[in-house]
Coordinates of C-alpha atoms (C1' of nucleotides) in Angstrom, one line a residue:
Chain H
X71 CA 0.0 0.0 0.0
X72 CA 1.1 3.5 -0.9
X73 CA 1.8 6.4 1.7
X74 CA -0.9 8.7 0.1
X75 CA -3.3 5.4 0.1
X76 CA -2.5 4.9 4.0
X77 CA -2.8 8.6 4.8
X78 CA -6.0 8.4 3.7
X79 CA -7.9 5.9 5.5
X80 CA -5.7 6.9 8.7
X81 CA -7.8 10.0 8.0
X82 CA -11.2 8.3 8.5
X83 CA -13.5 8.3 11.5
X84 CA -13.2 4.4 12.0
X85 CA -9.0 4.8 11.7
X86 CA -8.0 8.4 13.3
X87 CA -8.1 8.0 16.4
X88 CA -7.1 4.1 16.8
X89 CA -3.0 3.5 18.2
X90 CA -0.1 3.7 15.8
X91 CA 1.0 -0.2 16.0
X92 CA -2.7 -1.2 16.1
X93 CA -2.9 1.0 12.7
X94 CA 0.5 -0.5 11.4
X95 CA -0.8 -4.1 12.3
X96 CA -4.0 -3.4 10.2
X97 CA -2.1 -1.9 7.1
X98 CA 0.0 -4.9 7.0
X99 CA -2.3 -7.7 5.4
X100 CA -4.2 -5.1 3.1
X101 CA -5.0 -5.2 0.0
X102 CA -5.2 -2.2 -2.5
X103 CA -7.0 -3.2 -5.9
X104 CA -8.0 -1.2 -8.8
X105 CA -11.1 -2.3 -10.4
X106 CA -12.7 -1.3 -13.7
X107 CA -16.4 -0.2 -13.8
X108 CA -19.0 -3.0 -13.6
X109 CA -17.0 -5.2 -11.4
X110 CA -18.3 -7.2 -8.9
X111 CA -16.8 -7.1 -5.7
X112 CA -19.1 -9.2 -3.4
X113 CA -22.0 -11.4 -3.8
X114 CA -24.7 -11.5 -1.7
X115 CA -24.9 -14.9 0.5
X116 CA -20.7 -15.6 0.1
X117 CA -19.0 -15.2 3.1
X118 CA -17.3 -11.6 4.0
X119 CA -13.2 -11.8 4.2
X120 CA -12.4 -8.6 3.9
X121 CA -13.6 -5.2 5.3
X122 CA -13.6 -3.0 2.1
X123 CA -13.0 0.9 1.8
X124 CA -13.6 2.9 -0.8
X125 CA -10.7 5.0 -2.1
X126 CA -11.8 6.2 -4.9
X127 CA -14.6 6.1 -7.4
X128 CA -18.5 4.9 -6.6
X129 CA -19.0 0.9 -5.3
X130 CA -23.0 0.3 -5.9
X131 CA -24.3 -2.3 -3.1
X132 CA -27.6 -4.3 -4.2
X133 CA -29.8 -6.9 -2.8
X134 CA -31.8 -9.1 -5.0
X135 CA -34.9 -11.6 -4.7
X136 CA -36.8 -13.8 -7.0
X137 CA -35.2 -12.4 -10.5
X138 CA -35.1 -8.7 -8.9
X139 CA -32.7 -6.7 -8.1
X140 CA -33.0 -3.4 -6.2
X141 CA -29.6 -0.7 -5.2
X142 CA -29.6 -0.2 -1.7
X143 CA -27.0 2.6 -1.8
X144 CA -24.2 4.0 -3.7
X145 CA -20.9 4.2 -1.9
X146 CA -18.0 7.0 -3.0
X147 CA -14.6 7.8 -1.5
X148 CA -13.8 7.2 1.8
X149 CA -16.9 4.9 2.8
X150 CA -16.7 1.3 4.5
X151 CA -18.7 -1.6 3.9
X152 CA -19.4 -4.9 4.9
X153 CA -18.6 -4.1 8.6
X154 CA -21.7 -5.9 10.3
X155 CA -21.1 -9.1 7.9
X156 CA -17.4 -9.1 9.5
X157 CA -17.9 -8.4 12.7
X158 CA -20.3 -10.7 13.2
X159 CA -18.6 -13.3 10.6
X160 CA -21.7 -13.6 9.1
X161 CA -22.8 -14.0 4.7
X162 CA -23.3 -10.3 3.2
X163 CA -26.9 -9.6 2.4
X164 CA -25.8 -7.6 -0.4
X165 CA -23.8 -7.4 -3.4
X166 CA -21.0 -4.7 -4.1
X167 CA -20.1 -3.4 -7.5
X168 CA -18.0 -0.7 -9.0
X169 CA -19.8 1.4 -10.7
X170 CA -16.9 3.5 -12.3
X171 CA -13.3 2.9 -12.1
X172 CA -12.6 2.6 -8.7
X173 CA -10.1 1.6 -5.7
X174 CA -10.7 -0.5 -3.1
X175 CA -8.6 -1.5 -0.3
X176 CA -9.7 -4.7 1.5
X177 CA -8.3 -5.6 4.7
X178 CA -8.5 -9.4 6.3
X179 CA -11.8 -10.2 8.4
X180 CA -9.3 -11.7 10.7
X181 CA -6.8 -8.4 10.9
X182 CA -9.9 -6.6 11.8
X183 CA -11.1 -8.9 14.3
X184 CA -7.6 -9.5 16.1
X185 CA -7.1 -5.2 16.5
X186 CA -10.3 -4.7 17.0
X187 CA -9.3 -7.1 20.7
X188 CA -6.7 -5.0 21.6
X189 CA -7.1 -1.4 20.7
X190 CA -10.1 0.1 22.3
X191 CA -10.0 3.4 20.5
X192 CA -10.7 1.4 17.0
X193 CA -13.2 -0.8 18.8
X194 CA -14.9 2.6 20.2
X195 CA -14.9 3.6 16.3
X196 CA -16.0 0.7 15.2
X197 CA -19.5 1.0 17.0
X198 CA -19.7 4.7 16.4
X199 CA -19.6 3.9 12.3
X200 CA -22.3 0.7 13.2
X201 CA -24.9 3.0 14.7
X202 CA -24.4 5.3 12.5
X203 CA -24.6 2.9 9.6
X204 CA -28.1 1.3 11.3
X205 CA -29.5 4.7 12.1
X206 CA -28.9 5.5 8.1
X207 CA -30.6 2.4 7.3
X208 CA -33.6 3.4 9.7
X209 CA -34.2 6.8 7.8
X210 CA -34.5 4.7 4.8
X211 CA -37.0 2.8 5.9
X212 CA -38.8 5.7 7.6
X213 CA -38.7 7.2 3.7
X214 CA -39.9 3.7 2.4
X215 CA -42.9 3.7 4.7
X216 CA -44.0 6.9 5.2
X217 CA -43.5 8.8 2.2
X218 CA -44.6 8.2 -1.2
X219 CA -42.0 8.1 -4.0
X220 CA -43.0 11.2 -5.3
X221 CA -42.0 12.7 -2.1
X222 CA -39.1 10.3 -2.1
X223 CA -37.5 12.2 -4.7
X224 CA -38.3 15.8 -3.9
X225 CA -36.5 15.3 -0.6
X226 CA -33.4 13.3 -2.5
X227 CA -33.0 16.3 -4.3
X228 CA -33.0 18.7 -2.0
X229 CA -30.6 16.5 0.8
X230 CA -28.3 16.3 -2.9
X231 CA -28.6 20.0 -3.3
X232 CA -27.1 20.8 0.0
X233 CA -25.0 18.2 0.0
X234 CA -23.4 19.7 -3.1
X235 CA -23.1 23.4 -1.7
X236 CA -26.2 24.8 -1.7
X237 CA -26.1 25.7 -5.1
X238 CA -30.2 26.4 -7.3
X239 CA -27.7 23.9 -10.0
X240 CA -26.2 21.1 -9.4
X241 CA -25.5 17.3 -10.8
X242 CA -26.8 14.1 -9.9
X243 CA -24.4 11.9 -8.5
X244 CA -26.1 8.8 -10.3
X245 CA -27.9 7.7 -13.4
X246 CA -31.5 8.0 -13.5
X247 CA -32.1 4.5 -13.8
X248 CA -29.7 3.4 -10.5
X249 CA -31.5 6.4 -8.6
X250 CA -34.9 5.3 -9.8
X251 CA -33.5 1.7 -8.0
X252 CA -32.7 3.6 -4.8
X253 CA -35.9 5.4 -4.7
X254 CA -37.9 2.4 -4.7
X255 CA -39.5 2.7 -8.1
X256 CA -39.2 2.6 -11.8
X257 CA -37.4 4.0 -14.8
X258 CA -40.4 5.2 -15.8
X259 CA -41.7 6.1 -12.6
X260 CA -38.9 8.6 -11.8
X261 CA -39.4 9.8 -15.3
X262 CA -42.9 11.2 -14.8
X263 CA -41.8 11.8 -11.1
X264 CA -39.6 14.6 -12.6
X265 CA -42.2 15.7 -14.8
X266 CA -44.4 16.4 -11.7
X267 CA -42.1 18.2 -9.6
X268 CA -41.8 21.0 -12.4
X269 CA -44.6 23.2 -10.9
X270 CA -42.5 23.3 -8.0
X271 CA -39.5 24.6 -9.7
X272 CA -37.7 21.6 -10.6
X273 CA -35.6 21.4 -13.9
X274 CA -33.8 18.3 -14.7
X275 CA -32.0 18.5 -18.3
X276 CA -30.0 15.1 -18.0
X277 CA -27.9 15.0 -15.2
X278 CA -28.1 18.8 -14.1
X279 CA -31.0 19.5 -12.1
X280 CA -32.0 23.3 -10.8
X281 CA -34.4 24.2 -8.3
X282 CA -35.8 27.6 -9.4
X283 CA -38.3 27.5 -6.2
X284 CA -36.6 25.7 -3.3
X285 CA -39.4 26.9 -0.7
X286 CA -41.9 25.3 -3.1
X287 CA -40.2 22.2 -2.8
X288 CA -39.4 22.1 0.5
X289 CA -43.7 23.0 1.3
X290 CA -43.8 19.5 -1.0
X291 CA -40.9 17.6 0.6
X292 CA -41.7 18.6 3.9
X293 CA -37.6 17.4 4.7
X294 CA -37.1 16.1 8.8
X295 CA -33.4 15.9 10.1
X296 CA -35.2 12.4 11.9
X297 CA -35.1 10.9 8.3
X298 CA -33.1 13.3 5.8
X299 CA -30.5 14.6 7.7
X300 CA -27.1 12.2 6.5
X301 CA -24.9 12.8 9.5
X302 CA -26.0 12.4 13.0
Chain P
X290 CA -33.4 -3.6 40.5
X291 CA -34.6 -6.9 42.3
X292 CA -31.8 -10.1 42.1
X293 CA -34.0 -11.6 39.8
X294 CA -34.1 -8.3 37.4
X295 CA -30.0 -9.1 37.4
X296 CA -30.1 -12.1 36.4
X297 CA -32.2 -12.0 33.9
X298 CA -30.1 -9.1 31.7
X299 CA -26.7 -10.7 32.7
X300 CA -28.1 -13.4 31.0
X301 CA -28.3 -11.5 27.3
X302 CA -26.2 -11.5 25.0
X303 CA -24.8 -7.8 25.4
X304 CA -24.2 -7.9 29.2
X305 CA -23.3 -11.7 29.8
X306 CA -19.4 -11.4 28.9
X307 CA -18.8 -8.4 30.4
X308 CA -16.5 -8.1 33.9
X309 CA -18.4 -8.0 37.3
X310 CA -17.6 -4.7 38.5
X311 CA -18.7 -3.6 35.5
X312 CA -22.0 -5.0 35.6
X313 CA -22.4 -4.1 38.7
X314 CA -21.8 -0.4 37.4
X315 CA -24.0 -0.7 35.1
X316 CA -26.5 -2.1 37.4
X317 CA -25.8 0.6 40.6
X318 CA -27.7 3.3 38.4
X319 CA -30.4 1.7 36.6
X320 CA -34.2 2.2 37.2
X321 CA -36.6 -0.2 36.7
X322 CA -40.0 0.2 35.9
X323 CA -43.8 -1.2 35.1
X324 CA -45.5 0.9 32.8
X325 CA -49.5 0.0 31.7
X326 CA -50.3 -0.7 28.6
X327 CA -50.0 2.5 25.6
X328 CA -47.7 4.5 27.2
X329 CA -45.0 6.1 25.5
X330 CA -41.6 5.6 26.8
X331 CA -39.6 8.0 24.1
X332 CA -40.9 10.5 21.3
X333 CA -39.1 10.0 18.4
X334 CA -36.4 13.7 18.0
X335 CA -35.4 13.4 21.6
X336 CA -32.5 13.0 23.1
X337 CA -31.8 9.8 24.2
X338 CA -30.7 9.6 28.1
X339 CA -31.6 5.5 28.9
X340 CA -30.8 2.6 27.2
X341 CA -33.6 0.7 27.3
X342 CA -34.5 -2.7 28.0
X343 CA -37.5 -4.9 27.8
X344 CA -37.8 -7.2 30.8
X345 CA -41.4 -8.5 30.7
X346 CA -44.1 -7.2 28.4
X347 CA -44.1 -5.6 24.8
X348 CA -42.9 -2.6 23.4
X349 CA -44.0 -1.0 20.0
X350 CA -41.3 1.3 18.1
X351 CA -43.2 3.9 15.6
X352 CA -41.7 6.7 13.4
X353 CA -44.2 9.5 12.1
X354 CA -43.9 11.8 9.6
X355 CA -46.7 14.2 8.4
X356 CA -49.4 13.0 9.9
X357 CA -48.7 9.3 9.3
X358 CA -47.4 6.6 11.9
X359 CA -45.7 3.0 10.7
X360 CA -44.8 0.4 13.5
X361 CA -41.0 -0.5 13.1
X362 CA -40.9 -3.5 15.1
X363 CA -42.5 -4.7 18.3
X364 CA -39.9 -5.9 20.9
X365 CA -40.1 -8.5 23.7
X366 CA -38.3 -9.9 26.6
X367 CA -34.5 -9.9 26.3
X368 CA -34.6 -6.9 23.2
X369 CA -33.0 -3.6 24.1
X370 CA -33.5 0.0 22.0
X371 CA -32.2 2.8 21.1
X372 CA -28.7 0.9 21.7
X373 CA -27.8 3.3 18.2
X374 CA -28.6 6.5 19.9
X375 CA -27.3 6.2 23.1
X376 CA -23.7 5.4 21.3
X377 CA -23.3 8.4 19.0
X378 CA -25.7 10.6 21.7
X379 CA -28.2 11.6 19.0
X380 CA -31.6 11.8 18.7
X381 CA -34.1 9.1 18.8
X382 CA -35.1 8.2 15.0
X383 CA -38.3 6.3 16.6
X384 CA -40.9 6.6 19.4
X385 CA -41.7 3.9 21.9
X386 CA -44.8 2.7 23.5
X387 CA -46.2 -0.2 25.6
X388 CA -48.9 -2.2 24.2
X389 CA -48.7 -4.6 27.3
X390 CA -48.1 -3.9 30.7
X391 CA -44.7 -3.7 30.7
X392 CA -41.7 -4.2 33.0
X393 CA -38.7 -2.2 31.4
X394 CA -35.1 -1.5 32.8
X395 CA -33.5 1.9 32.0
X396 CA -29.6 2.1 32.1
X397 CA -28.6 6.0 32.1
X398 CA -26.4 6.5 28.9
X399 CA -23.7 8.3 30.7
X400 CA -23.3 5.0 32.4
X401 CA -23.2 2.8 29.3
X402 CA -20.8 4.9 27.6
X403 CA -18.4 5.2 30.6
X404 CA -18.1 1.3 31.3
X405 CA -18.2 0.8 27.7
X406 CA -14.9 2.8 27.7
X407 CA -13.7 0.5 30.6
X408 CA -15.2 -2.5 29.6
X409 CA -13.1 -4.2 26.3
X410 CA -16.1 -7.2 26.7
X411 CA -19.1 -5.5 26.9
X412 CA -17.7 -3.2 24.0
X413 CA -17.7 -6.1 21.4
X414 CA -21.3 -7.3 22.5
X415 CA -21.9 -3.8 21.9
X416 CA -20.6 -4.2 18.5
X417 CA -22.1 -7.6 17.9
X418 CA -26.2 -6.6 19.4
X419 CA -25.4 -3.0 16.5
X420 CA -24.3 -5.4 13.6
X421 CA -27.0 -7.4 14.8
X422 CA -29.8 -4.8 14.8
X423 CA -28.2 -3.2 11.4
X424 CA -28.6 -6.6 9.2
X425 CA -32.6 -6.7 10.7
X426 CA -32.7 -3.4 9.4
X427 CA -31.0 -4.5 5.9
X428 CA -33.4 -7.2 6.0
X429 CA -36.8 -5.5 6.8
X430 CA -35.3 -3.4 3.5
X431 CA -35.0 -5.7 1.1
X432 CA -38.5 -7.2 2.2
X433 CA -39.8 -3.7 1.2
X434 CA -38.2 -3.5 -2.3
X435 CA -38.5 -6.3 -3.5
X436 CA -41.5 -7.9 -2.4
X437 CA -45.4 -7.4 -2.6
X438 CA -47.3 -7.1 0.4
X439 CA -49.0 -10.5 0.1
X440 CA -45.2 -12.1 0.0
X441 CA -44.4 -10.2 2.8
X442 CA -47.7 -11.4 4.8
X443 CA -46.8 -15.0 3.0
X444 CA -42.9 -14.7 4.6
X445 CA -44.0 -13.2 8.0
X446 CA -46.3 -16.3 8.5
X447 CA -43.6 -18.7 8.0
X448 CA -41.2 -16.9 9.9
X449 CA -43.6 -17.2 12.9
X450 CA -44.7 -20.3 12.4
X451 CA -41.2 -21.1 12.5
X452 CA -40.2 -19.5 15.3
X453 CA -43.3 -20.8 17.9
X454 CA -42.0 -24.6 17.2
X455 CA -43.1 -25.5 13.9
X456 CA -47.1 -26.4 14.6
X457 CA -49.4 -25.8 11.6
X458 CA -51.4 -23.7 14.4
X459 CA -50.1 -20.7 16.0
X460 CA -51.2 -16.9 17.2
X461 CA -50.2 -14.1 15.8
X462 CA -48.0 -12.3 18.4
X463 CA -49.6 -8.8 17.5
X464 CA -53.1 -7.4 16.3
X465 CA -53.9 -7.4 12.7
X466 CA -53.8 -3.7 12.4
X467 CA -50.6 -3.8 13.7
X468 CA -49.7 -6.5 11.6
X469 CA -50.2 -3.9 8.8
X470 CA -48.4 -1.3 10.4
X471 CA -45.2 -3.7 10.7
X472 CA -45.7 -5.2 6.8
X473 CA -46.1 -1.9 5.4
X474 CA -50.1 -1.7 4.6
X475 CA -53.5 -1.0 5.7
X476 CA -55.6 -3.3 7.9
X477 CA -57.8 -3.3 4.9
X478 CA -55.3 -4.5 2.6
X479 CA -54.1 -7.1 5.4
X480 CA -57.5 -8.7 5.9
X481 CA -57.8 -9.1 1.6
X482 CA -54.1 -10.0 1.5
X483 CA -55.1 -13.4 4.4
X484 CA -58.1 -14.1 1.9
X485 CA -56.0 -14.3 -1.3
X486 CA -53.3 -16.9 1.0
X487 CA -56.6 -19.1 1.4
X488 CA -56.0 -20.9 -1.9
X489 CA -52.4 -21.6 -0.5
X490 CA -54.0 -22.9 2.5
X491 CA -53.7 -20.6 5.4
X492 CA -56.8 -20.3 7.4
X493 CA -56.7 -16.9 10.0
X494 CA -59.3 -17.1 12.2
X495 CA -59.1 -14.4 14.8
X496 CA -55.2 -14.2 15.6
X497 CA -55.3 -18.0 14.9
X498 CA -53.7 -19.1 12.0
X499 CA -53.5 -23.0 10.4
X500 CA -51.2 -23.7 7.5
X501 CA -52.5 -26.5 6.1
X502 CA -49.9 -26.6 2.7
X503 CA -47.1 -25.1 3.6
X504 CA -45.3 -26.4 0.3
X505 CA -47.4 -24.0 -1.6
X506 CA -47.3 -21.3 0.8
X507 CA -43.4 -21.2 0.5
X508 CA -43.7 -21.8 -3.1
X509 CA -45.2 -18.2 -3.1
X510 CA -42.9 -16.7 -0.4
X511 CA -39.7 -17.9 -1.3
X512 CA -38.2 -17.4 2.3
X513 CA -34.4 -17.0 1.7
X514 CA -32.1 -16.9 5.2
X515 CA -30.7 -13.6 3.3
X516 CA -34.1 -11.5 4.4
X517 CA -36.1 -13.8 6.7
X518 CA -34.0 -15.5 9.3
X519 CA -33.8 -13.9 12.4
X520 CA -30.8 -14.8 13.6
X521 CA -27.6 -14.4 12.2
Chain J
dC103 C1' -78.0 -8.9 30.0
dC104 C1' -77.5 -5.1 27.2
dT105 C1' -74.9 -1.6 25.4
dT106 C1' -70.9 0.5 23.8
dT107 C1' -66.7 0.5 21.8
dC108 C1' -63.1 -0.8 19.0
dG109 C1' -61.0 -3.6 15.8
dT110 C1' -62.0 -6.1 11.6
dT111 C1' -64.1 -7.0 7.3
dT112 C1' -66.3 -5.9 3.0
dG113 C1' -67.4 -3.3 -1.1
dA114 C1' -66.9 0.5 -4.2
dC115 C1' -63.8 3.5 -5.7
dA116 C1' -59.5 6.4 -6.3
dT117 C1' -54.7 6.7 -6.7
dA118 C1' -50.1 5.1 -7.1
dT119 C1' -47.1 2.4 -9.2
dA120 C1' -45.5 -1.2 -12.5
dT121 C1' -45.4 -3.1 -17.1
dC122 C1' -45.0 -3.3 -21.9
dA123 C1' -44.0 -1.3 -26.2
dA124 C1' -42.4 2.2 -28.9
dT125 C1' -39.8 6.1 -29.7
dC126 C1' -36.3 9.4 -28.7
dA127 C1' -31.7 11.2 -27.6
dG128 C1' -26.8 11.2 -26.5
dG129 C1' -22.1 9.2 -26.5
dG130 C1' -18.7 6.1 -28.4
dA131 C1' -16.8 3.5 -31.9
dT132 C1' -15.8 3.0 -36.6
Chain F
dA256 C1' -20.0 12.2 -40.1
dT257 C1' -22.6 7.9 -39.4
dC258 C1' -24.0 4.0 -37.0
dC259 C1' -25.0 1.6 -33.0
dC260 C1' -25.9 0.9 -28.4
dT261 C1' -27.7 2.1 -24.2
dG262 C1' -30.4 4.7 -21.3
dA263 C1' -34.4 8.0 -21.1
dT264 C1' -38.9 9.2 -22.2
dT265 C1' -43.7 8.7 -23.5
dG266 C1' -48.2 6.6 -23.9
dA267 C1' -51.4 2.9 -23.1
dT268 C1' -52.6 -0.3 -20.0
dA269 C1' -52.6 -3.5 -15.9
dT270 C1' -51.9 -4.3 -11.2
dA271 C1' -51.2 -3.1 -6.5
dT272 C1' -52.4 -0.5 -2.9
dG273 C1' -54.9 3.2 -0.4
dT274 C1' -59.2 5.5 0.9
dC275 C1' -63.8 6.0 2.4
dA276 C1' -68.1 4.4 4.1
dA277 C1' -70.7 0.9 6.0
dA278 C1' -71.6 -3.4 8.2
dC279 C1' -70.1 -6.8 11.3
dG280 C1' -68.4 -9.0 15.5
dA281 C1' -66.1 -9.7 19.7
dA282 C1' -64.7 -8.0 24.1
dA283 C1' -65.4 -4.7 28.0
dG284 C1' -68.2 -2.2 31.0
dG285 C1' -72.5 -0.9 33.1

DNA sequence: CCTTTCGTTTGACATATATCAATCAGGGAT
DNA sequence: ATCCCTGATTGATATATGTCAAACGAAAGG
């Protein structure tokens, strides 16, 4: 592994704050790949080795049932996954695939276990990026239940749009068809979807959306930090 | 907190390994309490100062949003909440009632995190009950995507069935309306959804339900370990 | 025992969402 | 530039699910 590709994940929430040698002893047995786009990484139901961290470019995680297949979410730089399925040495429930060139470094189930024992500060980190994962999982659900996906999508936009800077123009981060996935509907669905938000000043020409009347949108959205916001 | 109160947490999962003086610390500054039926123990957006945990009775999580409620999951004996909260000291994503007369033990969250600091034991059950709780979550989303609601009544069934020793009779453990509430539909819907399982012989009658060909019934359901087992 | 209440069920209807087929549009490759 | 492929859109239609109102039934209280 490279200095820069070290530095990096020594940078992250679940690494900062963990003890040098418990750091070094992680490092060690890791992997650093680079994948091409459309690469699976994991299938759902194998067994999980490795704890995997993004680096850079976008990792898509899915679950599928009966002949469909649905995204769950859509990882970028600097996010984790697989943590529960190795911590608890259990199969994934969902499949991981790179969605653009991306790189991955895997470290050993086992590694992760064995510091995870003796350095407290990682195990402390380790629970603070669980709950944090599960309470992101609850706010999905929330969305699922509660909200229609016409509603659904109104609020994605807006959470992106802040996300992004705050700016009335900015780009989705997916294609319409994988966000249509994470929304919980169709293709064809999120196409119309679109269509409807445009009397409340909503402009999507491809990738490039604007929001001409954010108040509008938010009277539609009706956003809640107890399902929208992304930290905390 | 009576001997027998004690025991019966040491006894789970996320307290059994820990040290004694540690337990005991835990212990020194817990409340227990009986609550009637339908009271609300937490409002979902509060902060969350007890971990909770359910010693006798049942307790109903809700989230709300504009107007609308959904149940989340009903917890009994032996299932703790809000574990999520406690750890990163944000707000509750959920609300918590009683439906039964309820015994449940409150542990003040200063006190968790502090012996979870001191405590290298309890912090990887803590670890293990979060990863735990996260792949339910996981689960209850992937039921939600990619099922209908009669395969998610169809499922549910079996996974109760399962679960109370195997009989072709059992009881349902909740209501029907709340049955809805958990499955993601209207009592309405529910009550056509048990008609149209009729012809794949399941006979509700009351909360009793007989499965009289439960070939067919999981030819419709397709359980699969990855969304309806429990465990693991 | 009757009454009241609340949850359930049923039917009619409205809405939301999925499906299928066809067309359209943009980005690479040749 | 042209062709081809893939994803996006549109329209027509089917299905799933929600809503509303009414009727029903079981359990609790007087």
């Amino acid at each position: 592994m490279r200095d820069s590709d070290a530095t990096m994940i020594r940078s992250l929430p679940l690494f900062h704050d963990m003890a040098d040698d418990s750091f070094e002893e992680l490092v060690r047995g890791a992997y650093v790949q680079s994948f091409p786009p459309m690469v699976d990484l994991l299938i759902e139901g194998d067994s999980s080795d490795f704890l995997h961290i993004v680096i850079d470019g976008t990792v898509e995680l899915t679950a599928g049932w009966n002949e469909g297949e649905t995204t769950m979410t859509v990882l970028r730089e600097g996010a984790t996954f697989i943590l529960a399925a190795v911590v608890r040495d259990a199969p994934n429930l969902m499949s991981a695939r790179t969605l653009e060139k991306s790189k991955v470094i895997m470290l050993p189930a086992e590694d992760v276990r064995r510091v995870f024992e003796q350095d407290h500060a990682f195990a402390r980190a380790v629970v603070r990026e669980l709950a944090f994962c599960y309470r992101g999982v609850i706010k999905c659900v929330k969305g699922l239940k509660l909200r229609t996906s016409l509603e659904r999508l109104a609020n994605y936009l807006l959470k992106w749009q802040k996300k992004l800077g705050g700016d009335a123009c900015f780009t989705l981060p997916v294609e319409k068809r994988r966000l249509a996935s994470i929304l919980g509907m169709t293709p064809e669905n999120l196409s119309r979807a679109i269509k409807a938000l445009r009397p409340y000043g909503v402009v999507v020409t491809g990738l490039n959306v604007e929001i001409t009347k954010p108040d509008d949108l938010k009277q539609l959205a009706k956003p809640t930090p107890l399902i929208d916001d992304t930290r905390s």
